[in-house]
PDB file of N, CA and C in Angstrom:
ATOM      1  N   MET F   1       9.026   1.443 116.788  1.00  0.00           N
ATOM      2  CA  MET F   1       7.971   2.316 116.345  1.00  0.00           C
ATOM      3  C   MET F   1       8.513   3.743 116.372  1.00  0.00           C
ATOM      4  N   ARG F   2       8.264   4.478 115.348  1.00  0.00           N
ATOM      5  CA  ARG F   2       8.712   5.864 115.251  1.00  0.00           C
ATOM      6  C   ARG F   2       7.971   6.712 116.259  1.00  0.00           C
ATOM      7  N   ARG F   3       8.685   7.597 116.920  1.00  0.00           N
ATOM      8  CA  ARG F   3       8.074   8.465 117.928  1.00  0.00           C
ATOM      9  C   ARG F   3       8.081   9.889 117.413  1.00  0.00           C
ATOM     10  N   ILE F   4       7.068  10.661 117.820  1.00  0.00           N
ATOM     11  CA  ILE F   4       7.001  12.070 117.477  1.00  0.00           C
ATOM     12  C   ILE F   4       6.813  12.876 118.753  1.00  0.00           C
ATOM     13  N   THR F   5       7.038  14.156 118.650  1.00  0.00           N
ATOM     14  CA  THR F   5       6.871  15.050 119.787  1.00  0.00           C
ATOM     15  C   THR F   5       5.574  15.824 119.622  1.00  0.00           C
ATOM     16  N   VAL F   6       4.825  15.915 120.709  1.00  0.00           N
ATOM     17  CA  VAL F   6       3.590  16.687 120.746  1.00  0.00           C
ATOM     18  C   VAL F   6       3.840  17.847 121.692  1.00  0.00           C
ATOM     19  N   SER F   7       3.459  19.038 121.279  1.00  0.00           N
ATOM     20  CA  SER F   7       3.671  20.178 122.172  1.00  0.00           C
ATOM     21  C   SER F   7       2.337  20.787 122.571  1.00  0.00           C
ATOM     22  N   VAL F   8       2.302  21.291 123.785  1.00  0.00           N
ATOM     23  CA  VAL F   8       1.109  21.963 124.308  1.00  0.00           C
ATOM     24  C   VAL F   8       1.552  23.260 124.959  1.00  0.00           C
ATOM     25  N   GLN F   9       0.663  24.206 124.994  1.00  0.00           N
ATOM     26  CA  GLN F   9       0.967  25.460 125.673  1.00  0.00           C
ATOM     27  C   GLN F   9       0.412  25.392 127.089  1.00  0.00           C
ATOM     28  N   VAL F  10       1.193  25.902 128.024  1.00  0.00           N
ATOM     29  CA  VAL F  10       0.792  25.899 129.419  1.00  0.00           C
ATOM     30  C   VAL F  10       1.339  27.171 130.070  1.00  0.00           C
ATOM     31  N   ASP F  11       0.637  27.671 131.043  1.00  0.00           N
ATOM     32  CA  ASP F  11       1.078  28.842 131.784  1.00  0.00           C
ATOM     33  C   ASP F  11       2.419  28.543 132.457  1.00  0.00           C
ATOM     34  N   ALA F  12       3.365  29.453 132.337  1.00  0.00           N
ATOM     35  CA  ALA F  12       4.719  29.234 132.845  1.00  0.00           C
ATOM     36  C   ALA F  12       4.740  28.965 134.347  1.00  0.00           C
ATOM     37  N   GLU F  13       3.957  29.707 135.108  1.00  0.00           N
ATOM     38  CA  GLU F  13       3.936  29.492 136.561  1.00  0.00           C
ATOM     39  C   GLU F  13       3.383  28.114 136.912  1.00  0.00           C
ATOM     40  N   LYS F  14       2.351  27.696 136.206  1.00  0.00           N
ATOM     41  CA  LYS F  14       1.779  26.369 136.452  1.00  0.00           C
ATOM     42  C   LYS F  14       2.792  25.284 136.104  1.00  0.00           C
ATOM     43  N   LEU F  15       3.511  25.476 135.017  1.00  0.00           N
ATOM     44  CA  LEU F  15       4.523  24.496 134.618  1.00  0.00           C
ATOM     45  C   LEU F  15       5.607  24.377 135.678  1.00  0.00           C
ATOM     46  N   ARG F  16       6.098  25.491 136.168  1.00  0.00           N
ATOM     47  CA  ARG F  16       7.123  25.452 137.214  1.00  0.00           C
ATOM     48  C   ARG F  16       6.605  24.756 138.466  1.00  0.00           C
ATOM     49  N   ALA F  17       5.350  25.006 138.812  1.00  0.00           N
ATOM     50  CA  ALA F  17       4.766  24.360 139.990  1.00  0.00           C
ATOM     51  C   ALA F  17       4.657  22.848 139.780  1.00  0.00           C
ATOM     52  N   ILE F  18       4.217  22.438 138.603  1.00  0.00           N
ATOM     53  CA  ILE F  18       4.121  21.006 138.298  1.00  0.00           C
ATOM     54  C   ILE F  18       5.498  20.361 138.392  1.00  0.00           C
ATOM     55  N   GLN F  19       6.488  20.994 137.766  1.00  0.00           N
ATOM     56  CA  GLN F  19       7.836  20.430 137.782  1.00  0.00           C
ATOM     57  C   GLN F  19       8.373  20.327 139.217  1.00  0.00           C
ATOM     58  N   PHE F  20       8.129  21.329 140.003  1.00  0.00           N
ATOM     59  CA  PHE F  20       8.602  21.324 141.387  1.00  0.00           C
ATOM     60  C   PHE F  20       7.959  20.203 142.193  1.00  0.00           C
ATOM     61  N   TYR F  21       6.634  20.155 142.184  1.00  0.00           N
ATOM     62  CA  TYR F  21       5.939  19.177 143.024  1.00  0.00           C
ATOM     63  C   TYR F  21       6.033  17.755 142.478  1.00  0.00           C
ATOM     64  N   ALA F  22       6.050  17.594 141.177  1.00  0.00           N
ATOM     65  CA  ALA F  22       6.233  16.254 140.615  1.00  0.00           C
ATOM     66  C   ALA F  22       7.628  15.741 140.958  1.00  0.00           C
ATOM     67  N   GLY F  23       8.619  16.626 140.885  1.00  0.00           N
ATOM     68  CA  GLY F  23       9.989  16.240 141.228  1.00  0.00           C
ATOM     69  C   GLY F  23      10.123  15.799 142.667  1.00  0.00           C
ATOM     70  N   ARG F  24       9.351  16.393 143.557  1.00  0.00           N
ATOM     71  CA  ARG F  24       9.380  15.999 144.977  1.00  0.00           C
ATOM     72  C   ARG F  24       8.823  14.592 145.162  1.00  0.00           C
ATOM     73  N   LYS F  25       8.047  14.127 144.211  1.00  0.00           N
ATOM     74  CA  LYS F  25       7.474  12.776 144.285  1.00  0.00           C
ATOM     75  C   LYS F  25       8.180  11.830 143.311  1.00  0.00           C
ATOM     76  N   ASP F  26       9.407  12.178 142.931  1.00  0.00           N
ATOM     77  CA  ASP F  26      10.204  11.366 141.995  1.00  0.00           C
ATOM     78  C   ASP F  26       9.466  11.097 140.694  1.00  0.00           C
ATOM     79  N   SER F  27       8.823  12.114 140.164  1.00  0.00           N
ATOM     80  CA  SER F  27       8.116  12.002 138.892  1.00  0.00           C
ATOM     81  C   SER F  27       8.518  13.207 138.045  1.00  0.00           C
ATOM     82  N   SER F  28       7.935  13.283 136.863  1.00  0.00           N
ATOM     83  CA  SER F  28       8.180  14.424 135.981  1.00  0.00           C
ATOM     84  C   SER F  28       6.925  14.657 135.154  1.00  0.00           C
ATOM     85  N   LEU F  29       6.819  15.841 134.622  1.00  0.00           N
ATOM     86  CA  LEU F  29       5.687  16.156 133.764  1.00  0.00           C
ATOM     87  C   LEU F  29       5.670  15.220 132.565  1.00  0.00           C
ATOM     88  N   GLU F  30       6.841  14.958 132.003  1.00  0.00           N
ATOM     89  CA  GLU F  30       6.917  14.085 130.827  1.00  0.00           C
ATOM     90  C   GLU F  30       6.380  12.690 131.124  1.00  0.00           C
ATOM     91  N   SER F  31       6.780  12.111 132.245  1.00  0.00           N
ATOM     92  CA  SER F  31       6.308  10.757 132.561  1.00  0.00           C
ATOM     93  C   SER F  31       4.812  10.753 132.853  1.00  0.00           C
ATOM     94  N   GLU F  32       4.325  11.809 133.498  1.00  0.00           N
ATOM     95  CA  GLU F  32       2.883  11.908 133.761  1.00  0.00           C
ATOM     96  C   GLU F  32       2.108  12.042 132.456  1.00  0.00           C
ATOM     97  N   LEU F  33       2.619  12.842 131.527  1.00  0.00           N
ATOM     98  CA  LEU F  33       1.937  13.007 130.241  1.00  0.00           C
ATOM     99  C   LEU F  33       1.974  11.716 129.428  1.00  0.00           C
ATOM    100  N   GLU F  34       3.085  10.983 129.498  1.00  0.00           N
ATOM    101  CA  GLU F  34       3.151   9.690 128.807  1.00  0.00           C
ATOM    102  C   GLU F  34       2.086   8.742 129.349  1.00  0.00           C
ATOM    103  N   ASP F  35       1.903   8.737 130.670  1.00  0.00           N
ATOM    104  CA  ASP F  35       0.848   7.912 131.274  1.00  0.00           C
ATOM    105  C   ASP F  35      -0.528   8.344 130.777  1.00  0.00           C
ATOM    106  N   CYS F  36      -0.747   9.659 130.701  1.00  0.00           N
ATOM    107  CA  CYS F  36      -2.041  10.175 130.219  1.00  0.00           C
ATOM    108  C   CYS F  36      -2.297   9.760 128.776  1.00  0.00           C
ATOM    109  N   VAL F  37      -1.273   9.879 127.932  1.00  0.00           N
ATOM    110  CA  VAL F  37      -1.428   9.501 126.528  1.00  0.00           C
ATOM    111  C   VAL F  37      -1.750   8.012 126.420  1.00  0.00           C
ATOM    112  N   LYS F  38      -1.084   7.193 127.229  1.00  0.00           N
ATOM    113  CA  LYS F  38      -1.352   5.749 127.213  1.00  0.00           C
ATOM    114  C   LYS F  38      -2.807   5.464 127.594  1.00  0.00           C
ATOM    115  N   LYS F  39      -3.311   6.153 128.613  1.00  0.00           N
ATOM    116  CA  LYS F  39      -4.693   5.947 129.040  1.00  0.00           C
ATOM    117  C   LYS F  39      -5.687   6.388 127.969  1.00  0.00           C
ATOM    118  N   VAL F  40      -5.422   7.513 127.322  1.00  0.00           N
ATOM    119  CA  VAL F  40      -6.301   7.995 126.256  1.00  0.00           C
ATOM    120  C   VAL F  40      -6.265   7.022 125.079  1.00  0.00           C
ATOM    121  N   TYR F  41      -5.077   6.528 124.741  1.00  0.00           N
ATOM    122  CA  TYR F  41      -4.914   5.548 123.670  1.00  0.00           C
ATOM    123  C   TYR F  41      -5.743   4.299 123.963  1.00  0.00           C
ATOM    124  N   GLU F  42      -5.621   3.780 125.180  1.00  0.00           N
ATOM    125  CA  GLU F  42      -6.365   2.576 125.545  1.00  0.00           C
ATOM    126  C   GLU F  42      -7.865   2.833 125.628  1.00  0.00           C
ATOM    127  N   LYS F  43      -8.249   4.042 125.961  1.00  0.00           N
ATOM    128  CA  LYS F  43      -9.667   4.390 126.072  1.00  0.00           C
ATOM    129  C   LYS F  43     -10.338   4.468 124.697  1.00  0.00           C
ATOM    130  N   TYR F  44      -9.666   5.059 123.730  1.00  0.00           N
ATOM    131  CA  TYR F  44     -10.308   5.338 122.449  1.00  0.00           C
ATOM    132  C   TYR F  44      -9.959   4.381 121.317  1.00  0.00           C
ATOM    133  N   VAL F  45      -8.776   3.789 121.346  1.00  0.00           N
ATOM    134  CA  VAL F  45      -8.369   2.912 120.249  1.00  0.00           C
ATOM    135  C   VAL F  45      -8.835   1.498 120.559  1.00  0.00           C
ATOM    136  N   PRO F  46      -9.619   0.904 119.664  1.00  0.00           N
ATOM    137  CA  PRO F  46     -10.127  -0.451 119.909  1.00  0.00           C
ATOM    138  C   PRO F  46      -8.991  -1.463 120.109  1.00  0.00           C
ATOM    139  N   LEU F  47      -9.256  -2.470 120.914  1.00  0.00           N
ATOM    140  CA  LEU F  47      -8.266  -3.489 121.239  1.00  0.00           C
ATOM    141  C   LEU F  47      -7.662  -4.118 119.989  1.00  0.00           C
ATOM    142  N   GLN F  48      -8.482  -4.461 119.016  1.00  0.00           N
ATOM    143  CA  GLN F  48      -7.956  -5.100 117.808  1.00  0.00           C
ATOM    144  C   GLN F  48      -6.985  -4.182 117.077  1.00  0.00           C
ATOM    145  N   THR F  49      -7.254  -2.913 117.058  1.00  0.00           N
ATOM    146  CA  THR F  49      -6.356  -1.960 116.412  1.00  0.00           C
ATOM    147  C   THR F  49      -5.058  -1.851 117.193  1.00  0.00           C
ATOM    148  N   ARG F  50      -5.138  -1.814 118.513  1.00  0.00           N
ATOM    149  CA  ARG F  50      -3.928  -1.755 119.339  1.00  0.00           C
ATOM    150  C   ARG F  50      -3.074  -3.004 119.138  1.00  0.00           C
ATOM    151  N   GLU F  51      -3.725  -4.168 119.064  1.00  0.00           N
ATOM    152  CA  GLU F  51      -2.993  -5.413 118.841  1.00  0.00           C
ATOM    153  C   GLU F  51      -2.303  -5.399 117.480  1.00  0.00           C
ATOM    154  N   TYR F  52      -2.987  -4.878 116.471  1.00  0.00           N
ATOM    155  CA  TYR F  52      -2.397  -4.789 115.131  1.00  0.00           C
ATOM    156  C   TYR F  52      -1.174  -3.871 115.159  1.00  0.00           C
ATOM    157  N   ILE F  53      -1.312  -2.719 115.792  1.00  0.00           N
ATOM    158  CA  ILE F  53      -0.198  -1.768 115.877  1.00  0.00           C
ATOM    159  C   ILE F  53       0.983  -2.399 116.601  1.00  0.00           C
ATOM    160  N   GLU F  54       0.719  -3.090 117.693  1.00  0.00           N
ATOM    161  CA  GLU F  54       1.799  -3.744 118.435  1.00  0.00           C
ATOM    162  C   GLU F  54       2.458  -4.838 117.603  1.00  0.00           C
ATOM    163  N   SER F  55       1.678  -5.598 116.839  1.00  0.00           N
ATOM    164  CA  SER F  55       2.271  -6.651 116.017  1.00  0.00           C
ATOM    165  C   SER F  55       3.149  -6.044 114.923  1.00  0.00           C
ATOM    166  N   MET F  56       2.738  -4.924 114.365  1.00  0.00           N
ATOM    167  CA  MET F  56       3.541  -4.247 113.349  1.00  0.00           C
ATOM    168  C   MET F  56       4.828  -3.700 113.972  1.00  0.00           C
ATOM    169  N   ALA F  57       4.729  -3.170 115.167  1.00  0.00           N
ATOM    170  CA  ALA F  57       5.913  -2.648 115.856  1.00  0.00           C
ATOM    171  C   ALA F  57       6.883  -3.782 116.171  1.00  0.00           C
ATOM    172  N   GLY F  58       6.358  -4.931 116.572  1.00  0.00           N
ATOM    173  CA  GLY F  58       7.208  -6.087 116.846  1.00  0.00           C
ATOM    174  C   GLY F  58       7.922  -6.566 115.603  1.00  0.00           C
ATOM    175  N   ALA F  59       7.219  -6.587 114.485  1.00  0.00           N
ATOM    176  CA  ALA F  59       7.834  -6.998 113.229  1.00  0.00           C
ATOM    177  C   ALA F  59       8.913  -5.999 112.816  1.00  0.00           C
ATOM    178  N   GLU F  60       8.654  -4.725 113.040  1.00  0.00           N
ATOM    179  CA  GLU F  60       9.627  -3.678 112.707  1.00  0.00           C
ATOM    180  C   GLU F  60      10.883  -3.829 113.558  1.00  0.00           C
ATOM    181  N   ARG F  61      10.707  -4.121 114.862  1.00  0.00           N
ATOM    182  CA  ARG F  61      11.855  -4.308 115.750  1.00  0.00           C
ATOM    183  C   ARG F  61      12.682  -5.515 115.333  1.00  0.00           C
ATOM    184  N   SER F  62      12.020  -6.603 114.958  1.00  0.00           N
ATOM    185  CA  SER F  62      12.765  -7.806 114.600  1.00  0.00           C
ATOM    186  C   SER F  62      13.516  -7.618 113.286  1.00  0.00           C
ATOM    187  N   ARG F  63      13.005  -6.787 112.391  1.00  0.00           N
ATOM    188  CA  ARG F  63      13.708  -6.511 111.133  1.00  0.00           C
ATOM    189  C   ARG F  63      14.919  -5.632 111.367  1.00  0.00           C
ATOM    190  N   SER F  64      14.855  -4.750 112.338  1.00  0.00           N
ATOM    191  CA  SER F  64      15.949  -3.815 112.559  1.00  0.00           C
ATOM    192  C   SER F  64      17.086  -4.421 113.370  1.00  0.00           C
ATOM    193  N   ARG F  65      16.868  -5.532 114.057  1.00  0.00           N
ATOM    194  CA  ARG F  65      17.919  -6.187 114.831  1.00  0.00           C
ATOM    195  C   ARG F  65      18.751  -7.082 113.920  1.00  0.00           C
ATOM    196  N   PRO F  66      20.067  -7.012 114.046  1.00  0.00           N
ATOM    197  CA  PRO F  66      20.891  -7.943 113.265  1.00  0.00           C
ATOM    198  C   PRO F  66      20.710  -9.352 113.792  1.00  0.00           C
ATOM    199  N   SER F  67      20.646 -10.302 112.889  1.00  0.00           N
ATOM    200  CA  SER F  67      20.454 -11.688 113.335  1.00  0.00           C
ATOM    201  C   SER F  67      21.754 -12.195 113.933  1.00  0.00           C
ATOM    202  N   ARG F  68      21.621 -12.898 115.036  1.00  0.00           N
ATOM    203  CA  ARG F  68      22.781 -13.468 115.706  1.00  0.00           C
ATOM    204  C   ARG F  68      22.812 -14.956 115.426  1.00  0.00           C
ATOM    205  N   THR F  69      23.964 -15.427 115.059  1.00  0.00           N
ATOM    206  CA  THR F  69      24.105 -16.861 114.842  1.00  0.00           C
ATOM    207  C   THR F  69      25.036 -17.404 115.905  1.00  0.00           C
ATOM    208  N   ALA F  70      24.772 -18.616 116.332  1.00  0.00           N
ATOM    209  CA  ALA F  70      25.605 -19.259 117.341  1.00  0.00           C
ATOM    210  C   ALA F  70      26.964 -19.548 116.739  1.00  0.00           C
ATOM    211  N   PRO F  71      28.018 -19.366 117.506  1.00  0.00           N
ATOM    212  CA  PRO F  71      29.354 -19.661 116.981  1.00  0.00           C
ATOM    213  C   PRO F  71      29.474 -21.139 116.636  1.00  0.00           C
ATOM    214  N   SER F  72      30.132 -21.396 115.573  1.00  0.00           N
ATOM    215  CA  SER F  72      30.318 -22.763 115.102  1.00  0.00           C
ATOM    216  C   SER F  72      31.434 -23.433 115.878  1.00  0.00           C
ATOM    217  N   SER F  73      31.335 -24.746 116.060  1.00  0.00           N
ATOM    218  CA  SER F  73      32.390 -25.482 116.742  1.00  0.00           C
ATOM    219  C   SER F  73      33.398 -26.038 115.742  1.00  0.00           C
ATOM    220  N   GLU F  74      33.184 -25.773 114.436  1.00  0.00           N
ATOM    221  CA  GLU F  74      34.091 -26.266 113.423  1.00  0.00           C
ATOM    222  C   GLU F  74      35.419 -25.546 113.531  1.00  0.00           C
ATOM    223  N   GLY F  75      36.485 -26.297 113.464  1.00  0.00           N
ATOM    224  CA  GLY F  75      37.824 -25.738 113.460  1.00  0.00           C
ATOM    225  C   GLY F  75      38.288 -25.247 114.810  1.00  0.00           C
ATOM    226  N   THR F  76      37.563 -25.528 115.878  1.00  0.00           N
ATOM    227  CA  THR F  76      37.986 -25.077 117.202  1.00  0.00           C
ATOM    228  C   THR F  76      38.669 -26.164 117.985  1.00  0.00           C
ATOM    229  N   GLY F  77      38.590 -27.396 117.493  1.00  0.00           N
ATOM    230  CA  GLY F  77      39.182 -28.519 118.219  1.00  0.00           C
ATOM    231  C   GLY F  77      38.301 -29.037 119.318  1.00  0.00           C
ATOM    232  N   HIS F  78      37.072 -28.498 119.465  1.00  0.00           N
ATOM    233  CA  HIS F  78      36.118 -28.974 120.472  1.00  0.00           C
ATOM    234  C   HIS F  78      35.049 -29.800 119.781  1.00  0.00           C
ATOM    235  N   GLU F  79      35.188 -31.104 119.842  1.00  0.00           N
ATOM    236  CA  GLU F  79      34.176 -31.940 119.183  1.00  0.00           C
ATOM    237  C   GLU F  79      33.575 -32.898 120.148  1.00  0.00           C
TER     238      GLU F  79
END
């Protein structure tokens, strides 16, 4: 699934404080915001729509992966 960047404005001092204290808890602002976006997505987007989006993303992933074929035993002398 294609990803985009969303930007928000925040007070510089508040941002530094968030980064400092989140880092002390082995977290980051980015990971916290990703969690928030996921919760908002699940709150507002109906389940059927989320399932459709996930199925489309799965189909997209399977198209982008090269197909792997099992090596043939022909001509190897292992029969």
